[in-house]
């Protein structure tokens, strides 16, 4: 599947060079806001920054994941024949599962509104964290710069406007993960995939169906 693209999450390097925390999250905010498109007249449910209560990822875990990402081989060039991304298939998820992944998603948006990157990392699987860190490393972010940024006091967005929209198409994949398909950047569909680790669901992947499923040059080889 296509990794979370670089344009969806601005590199920490930009923030480290003087951009605000709002700049760091702007692309994620813009993407998530698209989920509200097509719901005219709806009363938007915008989680408060105070709802971002998940414990932050421990620093030692993040450092280990950073070093793994830094050691990941890189593809020199994309494949000659791109493979289009396709909607995931599977049986509909039950109500309890939908409620649980919805709670994870709500917490994630609350942490976006809180400007709290360390807590956002806590809502990602290890694989998802590595993909995010790989993007930062590709932009030249050092381990020291990343952890100096994460150690700073989070600054909530001054005007939180990222809404939660109910999941209406959640499907259980063959490997037990759950995929949710919603409105995308060009209307075709944004896919978020959740994986259960212990007693909670984490965000494991995120891609849109408007783009090729082929990794771009400079992405991790898998």
PDB file of C-alpha atoms in Angstrom, residues 84-207:
ATOM      1  CA  UNK A  84      -3.256   1.886  -9.082  1.00  0.00           C
ATOM      2  CA  UNK A  85      -4.405   1.858  -5.480  1.00  0.00           C
ATOM      3  CA  UNK A  86      -7.635  -0.089  -5.061  1.00  0.00           C
ATOM      4  CA  UNK A  87     -10.319   0.050  -2.364  1.00  0.00           C
ATOM      5  CA  UNK A  88      -9.760  -2.602   0.328  1.00  0.00           C
ATOM      6  CA  UNK A  89     -12.384  -5.328   0.571  1.00  0.00           C
ATOM      7  CA  UNK A  90     -13.757  -7.354   3.437  1.00  0.00           C
ATOM      8  CA  UNK A  91     -16.822  -7.952   5.560  1.00  0.00           C
ATOM      9  CA  UNK A  92     -18.392  -4.968   7.327  1.00  0.00           C
ATOM     10  CA  UNK A  93     -16.972  -4.360  10.804  1.00  0.00           C
ATOM     11  CA  UNK A  94     -19.321  -4.811  13.764  1.00  0.00           C
ATOM     12  CA  UNK A  95     -20.625  -1.895  15.827  1.00  0.00           C
ATOM     13  CA  UNK A  96     -18.188  -2.415  18.702  1.00  0.00           C
ATOM     14  CA  UNK A  97     -15.182  -2.394  16.375  1.00  0.00           C
ATOM     15  CA  UNK A  98     -16.435   0.736  14.628  1.00  0.00           C
ATOM     16  CA  UNK A  99     -16.899   2.413  18.018  1.00  0.00           C
ATOM     17  CA  UNK A 100     -13.368   1.481  19.078  1.00  0.00           C
ATOM     18  CA  UNK A 101     -11.620   2.675  15.921  1.00  0.00           C
ATOM     19  CA  UNK A 102     -13.768   5.818  16.014  1.00  0.00           C
ATOM     20  CA  UNK A 103     -12.476   6.500  19.535  1.00  0.00           C
ATOM     21  CA  UNK A 104      -8.889   6.214  18.282  1.00  0.00           C
ATOM     22  CA  UNK A 105      -9.639   8.550  15.385  1.00  0.00           C
ATOM     23  CA  UNK A 106     -11.323  11.085  17.680  1.00  0.00           C
ATOM     24  CA  UNK A 107      -8.301  11.035  19.983  1.00  0.00           C
ATOM     25  CA  UNK A 108      -6.006  11.538  16.982  1.00  0.00           C
ATOM     26  CA  UNK A 109      -7.922  14.606  15.829  1.00  0.00           C
ATOM     27  CA  UNK A 110      -7.978  15.950  19.391  1.00  0.00           C
ATOM     28  CA  UNK A 111      -4.177  15.629  19.437  1.00  0.00           C
ATOM     29  CA  UNK A 112      -3.968  17.457  16.091  1.00  0.00           C
ATOM     30  CA  UNK A 113      -5.996  20.264  17.660  1.00  0.00           C
ATOM     31  CA  UNK A 114      -3.708  20.136  20.708  1.00  0.00           C
ATOM     32  CA  UNK A 115      -0.600  20.402  18.503  1.00  0.00           C
ATOM     33  CA  UNK A 116       0.805  17.420  20.400  1.00  0.00           C
ATOM     34  CA  UNK A 117       2.989  15.367  18.071  1.00  0.00           C
ATOM     35  CA  UNK A 118       4.304  13.029  20.792  1.00  0.00           C
ATOM     36  CA  UNK A 119       0.770  11.946  21.678  1.00  0.00           C
ATOM     37  CA  UNK A 120      -0.126  11.630  17.994  1.00  0.00           C
ATOM     38  CA  UNK A 121       2.750   9.146  17.668  1.00  0.00           C
ATOM     39  CA  UNK A 122       1.155   7.113  20.479  1.00  0.00           C
ATOM     40  CA  UNK A 123      -1.887   6.552  18.262  1.00  0.00           C
ATOM     41  CA  UNK A 124       0.215   5.094  15.423  1.00  0.00           C
ATOM     42  CA  UNK A 125       1.437   1.520  15.084  1.00  0.00           C
ATOM     43  CA  UNK A 126       5.193   0.981  15.013  1.00  0.00           C
ATOM     44  CA  UNK A 127       5.037   0.584  11.225  1.00  0.00           C
ATOM     45  CA  UNK A 128       3.169   3.874  10.846  1.00  0.00           C
ATOM     46  CA  UNK A 129       5.611   5.688  13.125  1.00  0.00           C
ATOM     47  CA  UNK A 130       8.550   4.369  11.106  1.00  0.00           C
ATOM     48  CA  UNK A 131       6.965   5.634   7.871  1.00  0.00           C
ATOM     49  CA  UNK A 132       6.479   9.086   9.375  1.00  0.00           C
ATOM     50  CA  UNK A 133      10.028   9.190  10.684  1.00  0.00           C
ATOM     51  CA  UNK A 134      11.351   7.988   7.349  1.00  0.00           C
ATOM     52  CA  UNK A 135       9.734  11.031   5.718  1.00  0.00           C
ATOM     53  CA  UNK A 136      11.327  13.350   8.285  1.00  0.00           C
ATOM     54  CA  UNK A 137      14.726  11.725   7.771  1.00  0.00           C
ATOM     55  CA  UNK A 138      14.339  12.162   4.006  1.00  0.00           C
ATOM     56  CA  UNK A 139      13.867  15.888   4.669  1.00  0.00           C
ATOM     57  CA  UNK A 140      17.117  15.956   6.644  1.00  0.00           C
ATOM     58  CA  UNK A 141      15.715  15.866  10.169  1.00  0.00           C
ATOM     59  CA  UNK A 142      18.244  14.602  12.704  1.00  0.00           C
ATOM     60  CA  UNK A 143      17.457  12.573  15.792  1.00  0.00           C
ATOM     61  CA  UNK A 144      18.513  15.485  17.986  1.00  0.00           C
ATOM     62  CA  UNK A 145      16.277  17.956  16.141  1.00  0.00           C
ATOM     63  CA  UNK A 146      13.246  15.678  16.307  1.00  0.00           C
ATOM     64  CA  UNK A 147      13.508  15.050  20.031  1.00  0.00           C
ATOM     65  CA  UNK A 148      14.200  18.685  20.815  1.00  0.00           C
ATOM     66  CA  UNK A 149      10.977  19.483  18.946  1.00  0.00           C
ATOM     67  CA  UNK A 150       8.989  16.779  20.741  1.00  0.00           C
ATOM     68  CA  UNK A 151      10.300  17.934  24.124  1.00  0.00           C
ATOM     69  CA  UNK A 152       8.925  21.447  23.642  1.00  0.00           C
ATOM     70  CA  UNK A 153       5.555  22.368  25.146  1.00  0.00           C
ATOM     71  CA  UNK A 154       2.758  21.650  22.631  1.00  0.00           C
ATOM     72  CA  UNK A 155       0.872  24.688  21.358  1.00  0.00           C
ATOM     73  CA  UNK A 156      -2.817  24.022  20.563  1.00  0.00           C
ATOM     74  CA  UNK A 157      -4.218  25.291  17.284  1.00  0.00           C
ATOM     75  CA  UNK A 158      -5.656  28.771  17.893  1.00  0.00           C
ATOM     76  CA  UNK A 159      -8.886  27.949  16.071  1.00  0.00           C
ATOM     77  CA  UNK A 160      -9.451  24.165  16.050  1.00  0.00           C
ATOM     78  CA  UNK A 161     -11.727  23.243  13.169  1.00  0.00           C
ATOM     79  CA  UNK A 162     -10.895  19.633  12.352  1.00  0.00           C
ATOM     80  CA  UNK A 163     -14.155  17.677  12.691  1.00  0.00           C
ATOM     81  CA  UNK A 164     -14.967  14.069  13.393  1.00  0.00           C
ATOM     82  CA  UNK A 165     -17.200  12.480  10.765  1.00  0.00           C
ATOM     83  CA  UNK A 166     -18.873   9.151  11.502  1.00  0.00           C
ATOM     84  CA  UNK A 167     -17.341   6.125   9.824  1.00  0.00           C
ATOM     85  CA  UNK A 168     -19.872   4.627   7.419  1.00  0.00           C
ATOM     86  CA  UNK A 169     -17.744   2.091   5.539  1.00  0.00           C
ATOM     87  CA  UNK A 170     -15.475   0.074   7.821  1.00  0.00           C
ATOM     88  CA  UNK A 171     -14.336  -3.338   6.604  1.00  0.00           C
ATOM     89  CA  UNK A 172     -12.408  -6.162   8.248  1.00  0.00           C
ATOM     90  CA  UNK A 173      -9.436  -7.170   6.111  1.00  0.00           C
ATOM     91  CA  UNK A 174      -8.130 -10.709   5.722  1.00  0.00           C
ATOM     92  CA  UNK A 175      -5.273  -9.983   8.151  1.00  0.00           C
ATOM     93  CA  UNK A 176      -7.648  -8.744  10.875  1.00  0.00           C
ATOM     94  CA  UNK A 177      -6.988  -5.038  10.406  1.00  0.00           C
ATOM     95  CA  UNK A 178      -9.905  -2.709   9.731  1.00  0.00           C
ATOM     96  CA  UNK A 179     -10.042  -0.313   6.771  1.00  0.00           C
ATOM     97  CA  UNK A 180     -12.242   2.762   6.615  1.00  0.00           C
ATOM     98  CA  UNK A 181     -13.002   4.411   3.292  1.00  0.00           C
ATOM     99  CA  UNK A 182     -14.110   8.037   3.272  1.00  0.00           C
ATOM    100  CA  UNK A 183     -14.041  11.126   1.044  1.00  0.00           C
ATOM    101  CA  UNK A 184     -10.628  11.767  -0.488  1.00  0.00           C
ATOM    102  CA  UNK A 185      -8.714  14.633  -2.014  1.00  0.00           C
ATOM    103  CA  UNK A 186     -10.360  14.201  -5.401  1.00  0.00           C
ATOM    104  CA  UNK A 187     -13.534  12.564  -4.190  1.00  0.00           C
ATOM    105  CA  UNK A 188     -12.494   8.955  -4.811  1.00  0.00           C
ATOM    106  CA  UNK A 189     -11.698   7.861  -1.312  1.00  0.00           C
ATOM    107  CA  UNK A 190      -9.309   8.260   1.561  1.00  0.00           C
ATOM    108  CA  UNK A 191      -8.376   4.963   3.238  1.00  0.00           C
ATOM    109  CA  UNK A 192      -7.380   4.713   6.872  1.00  0.00           C
ATOM    110  CA  UNK A 193      -6.326   1.327   8.230  1.00  0.00           C
ATOM    111  CA  UNK A 194      -6.367   0.400  11.904  1.00  0.00           C
ATOM    112  CA  UNK A 195      -4.607  -2.492  13.639  1.00  0.00           C
ATOM    113  CA  UNK A 196      -5.411  -3.832  17.098  1.00  0.00           C
ATOM    114  CA  UNK A 197      -2.502  -3.991  19.501  1.00  0.00           C
ATOM    115  CA  UNK A 198      -3.398  -5.219  22.961  1.00  0.00           C
ATOM    116  CA  UNK A 199      -6.698  -3.659  23.962  1.00  0.00           C
ATOM    117  CA  UNK A 200      -6.709  -0.686  21.587  1.00  0.00           C
ATOM    118  CA  UNK A 201      -6.753   0.144  17.901  1.00  0.00           C
ATOM    119  CA  UNK A 202      -3.923   2.147  16.323  1.00  0.00           C
ATOM    120  CA  UNK A 203      -3.623   3.901  12.965  1.00  0.00           C
ATOM    121  CA  UNK A 204      -1.514   1.567  10.819  1.00  0.00           C
ATOM    122  CA  UNK A 205      -1.703   3.120   7.333  1.00  0.00           C
ATOM    123  CA  UNK A 206      -3.288   6.005   5.459  1.00  0.00           C
ATOM    124  CA  UNK A 207      -3.468   6.488   1.707  1.00  0.00           C
TER     125      UNK A 207
END
